Structure formats: C-alpha cells, structure tokens
Coordinates of C-alpha atoms in Angstrom, one line a residue:
Chain A
M4 CA -6.2 1.8 36.7
N5 CA -2.8 3.3 37.3
A6 CA -2.7 6.9 36.2
S7 CA 0.9 6.7 35.3
A8 CA 0.3 3.7 32.9
P9 CA 0.9 4.5 29.2
I10 CA -1.6 5.3 26.5
G11 CA -1.7 2.8 23.6
I12 CA -1.9 4.4 20.1
F13 CA -2.0 2.3 17.0
D14 CA -2.3 2.7 13.2
S15 CA -1.8 0.5 10.2
G16 CA 1.6 2.2 9.7
I17 CA 3.2 5.5 10.0
G18 CA 0.2 7.9 9.6
G19 CA -0.9 7.7 13.2
L20 CA 2.3 9.4 14.2
T21 CA 0.5 12.7 13.4
V22 CA -2.0 11.8 16.1
A23 CA 0.7 10.6 18.5
R24 CA 2.5 14.0 18.0
A25 CA -0.7 15.9 18.8
I26 CA -1.0 13.8 22.0
Y27 CA 2.6 14.5 23.0
E28 CA 2.0 18.2 22.5
R29 CA -1.3 18.4 24.3
L30 CA -0.5 15.9 27.0
P31 CA 3.3 16.1 27.7
A32 CA 2.9 14.2 31.1
E33 CA 1.5 11.1 29.4
S34 CA 3.6 8.1 28.4
T35 CA 2.6 6.3 25.2
I36 CA 3.2 3.1 23.3
Y37 CA 2.8 3.5 19.5
F38 CA 2.1 0.4 17.4
G39 CA 2.4 0.6 13.6
D40 CA 1.2 -2.5 11.7
T41 CA 3.8 -2.1 9.1
A42 CA 3.7 -5.7 8.0
R43 CA 0.0 -5.3 7.0
V44 CA -0.2 -1.7 5.9
P45 CA -2.4 -0.3 4.3
Y46 CA -5.8 -1.1 5.9
G47 CA -7.6 1.2 3.4
P48 CA -8.3 -1.4 0.7
K49 CA -8.8 -4.3 3.0
S50 CA -12.2 -5.8 4.0
P51 CA -13.9 -4.6 7.2
E52 CA -13.6 -8.1 8.7
T53 CA -9.9 -8.2 8.1
V54 CA -9.4 -4.7 9.5
R55 CA -11.4 -5.7 12.6
R56 CA -9.3 -8.9 13.1
Y57 CA -6.0 -7.1 12.8
S58 CA -7.2 -4.2 15.1
L59 CA -8.3 -6.7 17.8
E60 CA -4.9 -8.4 17.7
I61 CA -3.2 -5.0 18.2
L62 CA -5.6 -4.1 21.0
H63 CA -4.7 -7.3 22.9
W64 CA -1.0 -6.7 22.5
L65 CA -1.4 -3.2 23.8
L66 CA -3.5 -4.4 26.8
G67 CA -0.7 -6.9 27.5
Q68 CA 1.6 -3.8 27.8
G69 CA -0.7 -2.4 30.6
V70 CA -2.1 0.6 28.8
K71 CA -4.8 2.7 30.5
A72 CA -6.5 3.9 27.3
V73 CA -6.3 3.1 23.6
V74 CA -6.4 5.6 20.7
I75 CA -7.1 4.2 17.2
A76 CA -5.0 6.6 15.2
C77 CA -6.3 5.3 11.9
N78 CA -9.4 6.3 10.1
T79 CA -10.0 2.9 8.4
S80 CA -9.7 1.0 11.7
T81 CA -11.9 3.5 13.5
A82 CA -14.5 3.1 10.8
H83 CA -14.6 -0.7 10.9
A84 CA -13.4 -1.7 14.4
L85 CA -14.2 1.0 17.0
Q86 CA -17.3 -0.7 18.3
A87 CA -15.6 -4.2 18.3
L88 CA -12.7 -2.8 20.2
R89 CA -14.9 -1.0 22.7
D90 CA -16.8 -4.2 23.3
A91 CA -13.5 -6.2 23.9
S92 CA -11.6 -3.6 26.0
P93 CA -11.6 -3.0 29.7
V94 CA -10.0 0.4 29.2
P95 CA -11.5 3.3 27.2
V96 CA -11.0 3.2 23.4
L97 CA -11.1 6.4 21.3
G98 CA -11.2 6.7 17.5
V99 CA -10.3 9.7 15.3
I100 CA -13.7 10.0 13.5
E101 CA -16.0 11.3 16.2
P102 CA -13.7 14.1 17.4
G103 CA -13.1 15.2 13.8
A104 CA -16.8 15.1 13.0
R105 CA -17.6 17.2 16.1
A106 CA -15.0 19.8 15.3
A107 CA -16.3 20.0 11.7
V108 CA -19.9 20.6 12.8
R109 CA -18.8 23.3 15.2
A110 CA -16.6 25.0 12.4
A111 CA -19.1 24.8 9.6
E112 CA -21.9 26.6 11.7
G113 CA -24.7 24.9 9.7
G114 CA -22.9 25.1 6.4
A115 CA -21.8 22.2 4.2
I116 CA -18.9 19.9 5.3
G117 CA -16.4 18.3 3.0
V118 CA -14.6 15.0 4.0
I119 CA -11.5 13.6 2.2
G120 CA -10.0 10.3 3.1
T121 CA -8.7 6.9 1.6
A122 CA -11.1 4.9 -0.5
G123 CA -11.8 2.7 2.5
T124 CA -12.7 5.5 4.8
I125 CA -15.0 7.2 2.3
A126 CA -16.7 4.0 1.3
S127 CA -17.4 3.2 5.0
N128 CA -19.4 6.4 5.1
A129 CA -18.3 6.7 8.8
Y130 CA -17.7 10.5 8.8
A131 CA -21.1 11.2 7.2
R132 CA -22.8 9.0 9.8
A133 CA -20.9 10.7 12.7
I134 CA -21.6 14.2 11.3
H135 CA -25.3 13.4 10.8
A136 CA -25.6 12.0 14.3
L137 CA -24.6 15.4 15.6
A138 CA -26.3 17.6 12.9
P139 CA -28.9 15.7 11.0
G140 CA -29.6 18.3 8.3
V141 CA -26.0 19.2 7.4
R142 CA -24.9 18.6 3.7
V143 CA -21.8 16.4 3.6
E144 CA -19.7 15.9 0.4
Q145 CA -17.2 13.1 0.5
V146 CA -14.2 12.5 -1.9
A147 CA -11.7 9.6 -1.8
C148 CA -8.1 10.8 -2.4
P149 CA -6.1 7.6 -2.8
L150 CA -3.0 9.3 -4.2
F151 CA -2.5 11.6 -1.2
V152 CA -0.9 8.9 1.0
P153 CA 1.7 7.9 -1.5
L154 CA 2.5 11.5 -2.3
V155 CA 2.9 12.3 1.4
E156 CA 5.1 9.2 1.9
E157 CA 7.2 10.4 -1.1
G158 CA 7.7 13.7 0.8
W159 CA 6.0 15.7 -1.9
F160 CA 4.1 17.9 0.4
D161 CA 4.4 20.9 -1.9
H162 CA 5.2 19.5 -5.3
P163 CA 3.5 20.6 -8.5
A164 CA 2.3 17.0 -9.0
T165 CA 0.6 17.1 -5.6
E166 CA -1.0 20.4 -6.5
L167 CA -2.3 19.0 -9.8
V168 CA -3.7 15.9 -8.0
A169 CA -5.3 18.0 -5.2
G170 CA -6.8 20.4 -7.7
E171 CA -8.5 17.5 -9.4
Y172 CA -9.7 15.7 -6.3
L173 CA -10.9 18.8 -4.5
A174 CA -12.8 20.3 -7.5
P175 CA -16.2 18.8 -6.5
L176 CA -15.7 20.2 -2.9
L177 CA -15.1 23.7 -4.3
T178 CA -18.2 23.4 -6.5
A179 CA -20.1 22.2 -3.5
R180 CA -18.9 25.3 -1.6
V181 CA -18.1 23.5 1.6
D182 CA -17.4 25.6 4.7
A183 CA -15.2 23.1 6.5
L184 CA -13.0 20.3 5.2
V185 CA -12.3 17.2 7.4
L186 CA -8.8 15.8 6.7
G187 CA -10.1 12.3 7.2
C188 CA -6.7 10.5 7.0
T189 CA -3.8 10.7 9.4
H190 CA -1.4 11.4 6.5
Y191 CA -3.2 14.6 5.4
P192 CA -2.1 17.0 8.1
L193 CA 1.2 17.1 6.3
L194 CA -0.6 18.5 3.2
K195 CA -2.3 21.2 5.2
P196 CA -0.6 24.3 3.6
L197 CA -1.2 23.0 0.1
L198 CA -4.8 22.0 0.8
G199 CA -5.4 25.4 2.4
R200 CA -4.2 27.0 -0.8
V201 CA -6.4 24.9 -3.1
M202 CA -9.5 25.3 -0.9
G203 CA -9.0 29.0 -0.2
P204 CA -8.9 30.9 3.2
A205 CA -12.7 30.7 3.7
V206 CA -12.7 27.0 4.3
R207 CA -11.8 25.7 7.8
L208 CA -9.5 22.6 7.7
I209 CA -10.3 20.1 10.4
D210 CA -7.3 18.1 11.6
S211 CA -8.6 15.0 13.3
A212 CA -5.2 14.5 15.1
E213 CA -5.6 17.6 17.2
E214 CA -9.2 17.0 17.9
T215 CA -8.5 13.5 19.0
A216 CA -5.8 14.6 21.4
L217 CA -8.3 17.1 22.9
A218 CA -11.0 14.3 23.2
L219 CA -8.4 12.1 24.9
A220 CA -7.5 14.8 27.4
G221 CA -11.2 15.1 28.3
E222 CA -11.6 11.4 28.7
L223 CA -8.6 11.0 31.0
E224 CA -9.8 13.9 33.2
R225 CA -13.4 12.5 33.4
R226 CA -12.1 9.1 34.4
R227 CA -9.5 10.6 36.7
I228 CA -6.7 8.6 35.1
A229 CA -4.6 11.5 33.8
A230 CA -0.9 11.4 34.6
P231 CA 0.1 13.7 37.4
A232 CA 0.8 17.2 36.2
G233 CA 4.6 17.9 35.9
A234 CA 5.4 14.3 35.0
K235 CA 7.5 13.8 31.8
G236 CA 6.0 11.2 29.5
T237 CA 8.2 8.6 27.8
H238 CA 7.4 7.1 24.3
R239 CA 7.9 3.6 23.0
F240 CA 7.5 2.6 19.4
A241 CA 6.7 -0.9 18.0
V242 CA 6.1 -2.2 14.5
S243 CA 5.0 -5.5 13.1
D244 CA 7.7 -5.5 10.4
D245 CA 11.1 -4.0 10.5
E246 CA 11.0 -1.7 7.6
P247 CA 13.6 1.1 7.3
R248 CA 11.0 3.6 6.1
F249 CA 9.3 3.6 9.5
I250 CA 12.2 5.5 11.0
K251 CA 12.8 7.7 8.0
V252 CA 9.3 8.7 7.1
G253 CA 8.1 8.5 10.7
T254 CA 10.6 11.2 11.7
R255 CA 8.9 13.5 9.2
F256 CA 5.5 12.6 10.7
R257 CA 6.5 12.9 14.3
G258 CA 8.3 16.2 13.7
E259 CA 11.4 15.0 15.5
R260 CA 13.9 12.1 15.2
L261 CA 12.3 8.8 15.9
A262 CA 14.2 6.4 18.2
R263 CA 14.4 2.8 17.1
A264 CA 11.2 0.8 17.0
E265 CA 11.0 -2.7 18.5
V266 CA 9.6 -5.4 16.2
V267 CA 6.5 -7.4 17.4
P268 CA 5.5 -9.9 14.8
L269 CA 1.7 -10.1 14.6
G270 CA -0.4 -12.2 12.2
Chain B
M24 CA 4.0 -34.5 -13.6
N25 CA 0.7 -34.2 -15.4
A26 CA 1.0 -32.0 -18.5
S27 CA -2.6 -30.8 -18.1
A28 CA -2.0 -29.6 -14.5
P29 CA -2.3 -25.9 -14.1
I30 CA 0.4 -23.3 -13.8
G31 CA 0.5 -21.4 -10.5
I32 CA 1.0 -17.6 -10.8
F33 CA 1.2 -15.3 -7.7
D34 CA 1.7 -11.7 -6.9
S35 CA 1.3 -9.5 -3.8
G36 CA -1.9 -8.2 -5.4
I37 CA -3.3 -7.3 -8.8
G38 CA -0.1 -6.3 -10.7
G39 CA 0.8 -9.9 -11.6
L40 CA -2.3 -10.1 -13.8
T41 CA -0.2 -8.4 -16.5
V42 CA 2.1 -11.4 -16.3
A43 CA -1.0 -13.8 -16.2
R44 CA -2.3 -12.0 -19.3
A45 CA 0.9 -12.4 -21.2
I46 CA 0.8 -16.1 -20.3
Y47 CA -2.8 -16.6 -21.5
E48 CA -1.8 -14.9 -24.8
R49 CA 1.4 -16.8 -25.3
L50 CA 0.1 -20.2 -23.9
P51 CA -3.6 -20.5 -24.6
A52 CA -3.6 -24.2 -24.0
E53 CA -2.4 -23.8 -20.4
S54 CA -4.7 -23.7 -17.4
T55 CA -3.7 -21.4 -14.5
I56 CA -4.4 -20.6 -10.9
Y57 CA -3.7 -16.9 -10.0
F58 CA -3.1 -16.0 -6.3
G59 CA -3.2 -12.4 -5.3
D60 CA -2.1 -11.7 -1.7
T61 CA -4.5 -8.8 -1.3
A62 CA -4.6 -9.1 2.5
R63 CA -0.9 -8.3 2.7
V64 CA -0.3 -6.1 -0.4
P65 CA 2.1 -4.3 -1.0
Y66 CA 5.3 -6.3 -0.6
G67 CA 7.5 -3.4 -1.8
P68 CA 8.1 -1.8 1.6
K69 CA 8.2 -5.1 3.6
S70 CA 11.4 -6.7 4.8
P71 CA 13.0 -9.5 2.8
E72 CA 12.3 -12.0 5.6
T73 CA 8.6 -11.2 5.7
V74 CA 8.3 -11.3 1.9
R75 CA 10.1 -14.7 1.9
R76 CA 7.7 -16.0 4.6
Y77 CA 4.6 -14.9 2.7
S78 CA 5.9 -16.2 -0.6
L79 CA 6.6 -19.7 0.9
E80 CA 3.0 -19.8 2.3
I81 CA 1.6 -19.1 -1.2
L82 CA 4.0 -21.6 -2.8
H83 CA 2.7 -24.3 -0.5
W84 CA -1.0 -23.4 -1.2
L85 CA -0.3 -23.5 -4.9
L86 CA 1.5 -26.9 -4.6
G87 CA -1.6 -28.2 -2.7
Q88 CA -3.6 -27.2 -5.8
G89 CA -1.5 -29.5 -7.9
V90 CA 0.4 -27.0 -10.0
K91 CA 3.1 -28.2 -12.5
A92 CA 5.1 -24.9 -12.4
V93 CA 5.0 -21.7 -10.4
V94 CA 5.5 -18.2 -11.8
I95 CA 6.4 -15.4 -9.3
A96 CA 4.6 -12.6 -11.0
C97 CA 6.0 -10.0 -8.6
N98 CA 9.3 -8.3 -8.7
T99 CA 9.7 -7.8 -5.0
S100 CA 9.0 -11.5 -4.3
T101 CA 11.3 -12.6 -7.1
A102 CA 14.1 -10.4 -5.7
H103 CA 13.8 -11.7 -2.1
A104 CA 12.3 -15.2 -2.4
L105 CA 13.1 -16.9 -5.8
Q106 CA 16.0 -19.0 -4.4
A107 CA 14.0 -20.0 -1.2
L108 CA 11.1 -21.0 -3.3
R109 CA 13.3 -23.0 -5.8
D110 CA 14.8 -24.8 -2.8
A111 CA 11.4 -25.6 -1.4
S112 CA 9.6 -26.6 -4.6
P113 CA 9.4 -29.9 -6.4
V114 CA 8.2 -28.1 -9.5
P115 CA 10.0 -25.4 -11.5
V116 CA 9.8 -21.9 -10.2
L117 CA 10.3 -18.9 -12.5
G118 CA 10.6 -15.2 -11.5
V119 CA 10.2 -12.0 -13.6
I120 CA 13.6 -10.6 -13.1
E121 CA 15.9 -12.9 -15.1
P122 CA 13.7 -12.9 -18.2
G123 CA 13.5 -9.1 -18.1
A124 CA 17.3 -8.7 -17.6
R125 CA 18.0 -11.1 -20.5
A126 CA 15.7 -9.2 -22.9
A127 CA 17.3 -5.8 -21.7
V128 CA 20.8 -7.0 -22.4
R129 CA 19.7 -8.2 -25.8
A130 CA 17.9 -5.0 -26.7
A131 CA 20.6 -2.6 -25.4
E132 CA 23.3 -4.2 -27.5
G133 CA 26.1 -3.2 -25.2
G134 CA 24.6 0.2 -24.4
A135 CA 23.3 1.5 -21.0
I136 CA 20.2 -0.1 -19.4
G137 CA 17.7 1.7 -17.2
V138 CA 15.6 -0.1 -14.6
I139 CA 12.6 1.3 -12.9
G140 CA 10.6 -0.3 -10.1
T141 CA 9.2 0.0 -6.6
A142 CA 11.5 1.1 -3.8
G143 CA 11.9 -2.5 -2.6
T144 CA 12.9 -3.9 -6.0
I145 CA 15.4 -1.1 -6.6
A146 CA 16.9 -1.4 -3.1
S147 CA 17.3 -5.1 -3.6
N148 CA 19.6 -4.5 -6.6
A149 CA 18.3 -7.7 -8.1
Y150 CA 18.0 -6.4 -11.7
A151 CA 21.5 -4.9 -11.7
R152 CA 22.8 -8.3 -10.4
A153 CA 20.9 -10.3 -13.0
I154 CA 22.1 -7.9 -15.8
H155 CA 25.7 -8.0 -14.7
A156 CA 25.6 -11.8 -14.5
L157 CA 24.8 -11.8 -18.2
A158 CA 26.9 -8.7 -19.3
P159 CA 29.4 -7.7 -16.7
G160 CA 30.5 -4.5 -18.3
V161 CA 27.1 -2.9 -18.9
R162 CA 26.2 0.4 -17.3
V163 CA 22.9 0.1 -15.3
E164 CA 21.0 3.1 -14.0
Q165 CA 18.2 2.3 -11.4
V166 CA 15.4 4.6 -10.3
A167 CA 12.6 3.8 -7.7
C168 CA 9.2 5.1 -8.8
P169 CA 6.9 4.6 -5.8
L170 CA 4.1 6.8 -7.2
F171 CA 3.6 4.8 -10.4
V172 CA 1.7 1.9 -8.7
P173 CA -0.9 4.1 -7.0
L174 CA -1.2 6.2 -10.2
V175 CA -1.9 3.0 -12.2
E176 CA -4.3 1.7 -9.6
E177 CA -6.2 5.1 -9.9
G178 CA -6.4 4.4 -13.6
W179 CA -4.5 7.5 -14.5
F180 CA -2.5 5.9 -17.3
D181 CA -2.4 9.0 -19.4
H182 CA -3.1 11.8 -16.9
P183 CA -1.1 15.1 -16.7
A184 CA -0.1 14.3 -13.1
T185 CA 1.3 11.0 -14.2
E186 CA 3.2 12.7 -17.0
L187 CA 4.6 15.2 -14.5
V188 CA 5.7 12.5 -12.1
A189 CA 7.2 10.4 -14.9
G190 CA 9.1 13.4 -16.2
E191 CA 10.7 13.9 -12.8
Y192 CA 11.4 10.2 -12.1
L193 CA 12.8 9.5 -15.5
A194 CA 15.0 12.6 -15.8
P195 CA 18.2 10.8 -14.5
L196 CA 17.6 8.1 -17.1
L197 CA 17.4 10.6 -19.9
T198 CA 20.6 12.2 -18.7
A199 CA 22.2 8.8 -18.6
R200 CA 21.1 8.2 -22.2
V201 CA 20.0 4.6 -21.6
D202 CA 19.3 2.4 -24.6
A203 CA 16.8 0.1 -23.0
L204 CA 14.4 0.6 -20.0
V205 CA 13.3 -2.4 -17.9
L206 CA 9.7 -1.9 -16.6
G207 CA 10.7 -3.6 -13.3
C208 CA 7.2 -3.7 -11.8
T209 CA 4.2 -5.6 -13.0
H210 CA 2.0 -2.5 -12.9
Y211 CA 4.1 -0.5 -15.3
P212 CA 3.1 -2.2 -18.6
L213 CA -0.1 -0.1 -18.3
L214 CA 2.0 3.1 -18.5
K215 CA 3.9 1.9 -21.6
P216 CA 2.5 4.6 -24.0
L217 CA 3.2 7.4 -21.6
L218 CA 6.7 6.1 -20.6
G219 CA 7.5 5.7 -24.3
R220 CA 6.6 9.3 -24.9
V221 CA 8.7 10.5 -22.0
M222 CA 11.8 8.4 -22.9
G223 CA 11.5 8.9 -26.7
P224 CA 11.4 6.4 -29.6
A225 CA 15.1 5.5 -29.4
V226 CA 14.7 3.8 -26.0
R227 CA 13.5 0.2 -26.0
L228 CA 11.0 -0.6 -23.3
I229 CA 11.3 -4.1 -21.8
D230 CA 8.1 -5.6 -20.5
S231 CA 9.0 -8.3 -18.0
A232 CA 5.5 -9.8 -18.4
E233 CA 6.0 -10.8 -22.0
E234 CA 9.6 -12.0 -21.4
T235 CA 8.4 -14.2 -18.5
A236 CA 5.7 -15.8 -20.6
L237 CA 8.3 -16.6 -23.2
A238 CA 10.7 -18.1 -20.6
L239 CA 7.8 -20.2 -19.2
A240 CA 7.0 -21.5 -22.7
G241 CA 10.6 -22.6 -23.1
E242 CA 10.7 -24.2 -19.6
L243 CA 7.5 -26.2 -20.2
E244 CA 8.9 -27.5 -23.6
R245 CA 12.2 -28.4 -22.1
R246 CA 10.6 -30.4 -19.3
R247 CA 8.0 -31.9 -21.7
I248 CA 5.1 -30.7 -19.4
A249 CA 3.4 -28.3 -21.9
A250 CA -0.3 -28.8 -22.2
P251 CA -1.4 -30.6 -25.4
A252 CA -1.6 -28.2 -28.4
G253 CA -5.3 -27.4 -29.1
A254 CA -6.3 -27.7 -25.5
K255 CA -8.2 -24.7 -24.1
G256 CA -6.8 -23.5 -20.7
T257 CA -9.1 -22.5 -17.8
H258 CA -8.3 -19.8 -15.3
R259 CA -9.0 -19.7 -11.6
F260 CA -8.4 -16.7 -9.3
A261 CA -7.9 -16.6 -5.6
V262 CA -7.1 -13.8 -3.2
S263 CA -6.3 -13.6 0.5
D264 CA -8.7 -10.9 1.2
D265 CA -12.0 -10.2 -0.4
E266 CA -11.5 -6.7 -1.7
P267 CA -13.9 -5.3 -4.3
R268 CA -11.0 -3.6 -6.1
F269 CA -9.5 -6.9 -7.2
I270 CA -12.4 -7.4 -9.6
K271 CA -12.6 -3.8 -10.8
V272 CA -8.9 -3.0 -11.1
G273 CA -8.0 -6.5 -12.1
T274 CA -10.3 -6.4 -15.1
R275 CA -8.3 -3.4 -16.3
F276 CA -5.0 -5.3 -15.8
R277 CA -6.2 -8.6 -17.3
G278 CA -7.8 -6.7 -20.3
E279 CA -11.1 -8.6 -20.0
R280 CA -13.7 -9.1 -17.4
L281 CA -12.5 -10.9 -14.3
A282 CA -14.7 -13.7 -12.9
R283 CA -15.2 -13.9 -9.2
A284 CA -12.2 -14.7 -7.1
E285 CA -12.3 -17.3 -4.3
V286 CA -11.0 -16.1 -0.9
V287 CA -8.2 -18.2 0.7
P288 CA -7.2 -16.6 4.0
L289 CA -3.5 -17.0 4.5
G290 CA -1.4 -15.5 7.3

C-alpha cells in the first residue's frame, strides 16, 4: 500500500468533520477524503441493517478512490457496521467507539463512566460493551441526548435553551457521580464548554475525535504506511447530496473555511 | 376510478400522520395507505432535486397500490415536488401548502400573515408564493424553526426548553404583529397549545392538516370519487425503514395506537 495514499473518513453528514479536524491536527502530513452521506443523514434512527448497507456502499466508494485506511467518523455506523466493514475491506478500518472507550477507562481510574450519544448509539449499547471488554467491573451509565445534534446544527453551543436541555439530560449522570463522560457523538465536541460547566470540573470529558486520531496515528505507524514526515496533506470533500448547509455548518465543525464539496450520488 | 379505492398519503416520516389523522376524522368512510419515508427522513435539508426524486418514487409505489388520490402530507415535498407529481400522476395530487395559505388569507382578513416551518420549507418561499397568489398585497413574515421537529419528536410539547426556543423563534412574528400564523410543518400541530400561549389569543393559528383534509373532501366530491357514505375506512401503514420509533412516536401523532407498519424498501 502506497504510504502517500489518502485516508478515507466518512460520516452520515457533517459531524465527522470534528474527527477529520482532529486527524488534520494530529497528522498534518496525511491526505484525506471525507465523505458525508448528506442525502441519507441521520443514521441515528435508522435500522442496523440499513446503516450497514449505507456504510458498505461508502466503503466501496472510498476504496475506489485508493484510500490506504478508513476511519468511520460516525458513532452509529461504528456501532452497527464496523465488523462488516472490516470483513469487507483490504485496508484497515477504525471506528470511533473503541478509542473513546479506552480513553474513558484510563481517565475514570476504576470509577463510573457516563456515555452520551444519539438514541441509536445508546440503544446499540456499543460503548458499554467496549468499556466492559476493557474493564469488566466498571459501572457505565448511558443517556440518549437526541436534541444535542439539532442544537449544535443550529449553532446554539452556548444558548440558555441548550443549557436547560443539557441540565435535564445530564441529571442522571450527576446523580450517578460519574468520573468520566464519553462524548459519544461527533457533534458533541462543540458543546464541550457547556457540558463541562454542567458536569463540573471533577468529571473528565472524553472526546472520541481526538482519541480516534491518536489510534489512527498508531495504526499507520504499526503498518508502516504513514505519510513521509514533512509532507503536506491535501483534503478532499464529497457529499451524497448537494446541500448548502454542508459548507456553512461544516466550516464551523472543521474550524476553518470548507472548500467546495463534490457530489457523489449514492443510493 | 373506483370510489372505494384508498387514498395515498405520504411524508418523509412520521409528521404526515397529523394530516392522516385529520383525514380520518373528516372522512371516516375513506380508506388510506400511509407511506413514511423513514429511511430517508428528513427531507427538510435535502436539495429540491433529491426531494423530487424521492417523492416520485413514492408516488409510483402508491399508484401501484391502486390509490384514487394522493396527499403529499409533507411541506418540503409539497414545496419542491407538487408540480412534478401532478404532471406524472393520473389521479389527483394535493399538497399541504395551498390549503394552509388559503385558510391563512381568510383568517388574517387583510392583515399580516406569519409562516413557520423547517429551514427547507421557508427557504423554498412556497407559502409566501401561495399566499401572494391569493392576496398579492398581504405582508408575509417567515421564520425557520429547525428545533421544533426534534423537540416534538422528543415529546416535549410543553417543556420549558420548548417554550424558551419558541419565544426566541417567534419574537420577530410578535414584533411584526401578524394576525394569523401558518403552522407550516406537519409536526407543529402538536405544539399548538404552547404556540398559542406564546403568540397570544389574538393570533389565529392555521393548521395545514385540517385545511388539507377539507380540500381533499372537496376534491373527492367534485370528481365524484368519494367513498359511499356509511362505509368504514381501513388504514394501512408502510415505511421505507423499519424503525421502532415509527410506532412509538407515530402513536402520539395519530392520537391512537398505531398498528404495525409494513416495510417497503425504496431507494
């Protein structure tokens, strides 16, 4: 495999750009292709079979672009499709759940771990399973927070309504006295300051995006397919539906202006 | 056309059930087939071309079921696809926008009209166009309320967070002193009591669902294809993805327990 080949990153929409951004920062020499399935977003409420089918279609498109590794920058797709994609892929496939679970276990030091995510991610129980595979005795409290994604997409990162919603969603986790909180949705890093305020300074917030970038760096090193140091990565963006929000909201997620995205109709 | 044939009703998901419910109440003799495109919900942020393509697929499925009329119980699809569906359909096709616009013009009696809806519906300008076709001089104020759909789907019809969000979204309409407010999204009838409180008793709330059922009744009479009086309609439900929420949330929308939905994979 060519070490200068790009890394494929995909999500149901825009959220995975927080993962892409962590990868750009951690691995500036790597080139990437980001695919957002904007025609079929969101994956959260869809059935596992449908999410698996969509994810496999995207995997095949990315493989056709010659990627050397694939990052599933989407919790729902990781929960339902990681194994299917690994079975189908000749290149390594990483999800966001295992790196987040590993960091949470490390941060909680035996204490309780909270997990927040979309209804789909929480119902899948994937974080609890990943945490218990690493630390069988640890107490895990999970809460679905379906309003966080639309609040983030509205840009209300620090709005009184968001604070009210967060106070209600997170109350059970405060009662459970968790020591670490996994932000189990790629949209949530944008709520970090507000969530930190609601949870208090004693609770460690685990950002799966950063942990996934770290895991990717390790995987590329191990397989000796990292881009040569000093190279300058380039970044392509593709979407399945040309929706103006991808550029507007995506710029907020990426942290810098997003170039145009090419449209690749899938499905 | 057989007068006892069913009426096809479709939406991007669950919201159209408020329209279906209004049809059951207004036309108890009519049988219906409801199609919710749960695999591809929401339509709001998708491009007009994509919404048109999806709507045409559903139209053809409904025609294959032998429907005598089709109701687009979805504002986004009405805005982008009504004309295309009328061109393609041998049976009458009704949307939700024209009936809502007509009722608003009647209720406002020359005063200003507010319209709230998803980002897609508001950006399409379809309500303003329909209102101005009926009453060219009328002042129309439009506001996109993207958080209302997820708040309704969370069941927070009367929650302090919803009140806070509504207060912020509707402030420009209070300033504009509108006389009627069109609930331009099929989810919004469930927020009627709260929206009425925020807007005050002087503002007439226009529920497109009820107006569409009325328009359908007129259309069936005019074409002499209404079901025989005294018949008892039966109701089928189909979805494009088997998602457990359809039954749970749908029951809330329909106002009574929803039977199982058959799964028809489209797309």
